Amino acid sequence: MGVNVAGMTYDRLEVLRVFRDDAQLGYPLLHDENAKHVNALGVRNEEYPEGHSAYGVPHPGILFLRPNGEVVRTFAVPGYRQRPPIEDVLEAVAAGLGDQ
């Protein structure tokens, strides 16, 4: 559909490698050292302060970014047990959201 996909987490690199290999993902998983990108994108869950083992956990969701890092659209839901409906995300991609 003309977009690149990546996942991002604060988990250790070895955890990412094992998960990626076990799940046979077709996209990269990025390690966000010290929540640098989560903070820059404004999606860090503020419930966990720096020093807490869960510091750097983002609010779950999907971000559409331009190559320069500008956030074009955010799909997010409260909590961590649910994700935005994939149909909504695919509809936005098909509508050319990345070109806006």
Coordinates of N, CA and C in Angstrom, one line a residue, residues 10-11 48-57:
Y10 N 10.6 -0.3 24.1 CA 11.7 0.0 25.0 C 12.4 -1.3 25.4
D11 N 11.9 -2.5 25.0 CA 12.5 -3.8 25.4 C 13.9 -3.9 24.9
Y48 N 4.4 6.1 34.5 CA 5.6 5.5 34.9 C 6.7 6.6 34.9
P49 N 7.2 7.0 36.0 CA 8.3 8.0 36.0 C 9.6 7.4 35.6
E50 N 10.6 8.3 35.3 CA 11.9 7.9 35.0 C 12.5 7.1 36.2
G51 N 13.1 6.0 35.9 CA 13.7 5.1 37.0 C 12.8 3.9 37.2
H52 N 11.5 4.0 36.9 CA 10.5 2.9 37.0 C 10.9 1.9 35.9
S53 N 10.7 0.6 36.2 CA 11.0 -0.5 35.2 C 10.1 -0.3 33.9
A54 N 9.0 0.3 34.0 CA 8.1 0.5 32.8 C 8.3 1.9 32.2
Y55 N 9.3 2.7 32.7 CA 9.5 4.0 32.1 C 9.7 3.8 30.6
G56 N 9.1 4.6 29.8 CA 9.3 4.5 28.3 C 8.2 3.8 27.6
V57 N 7.2 3.2 28.4 CA 6.1 2.5 27.8 C 5.2 3.6 27.1

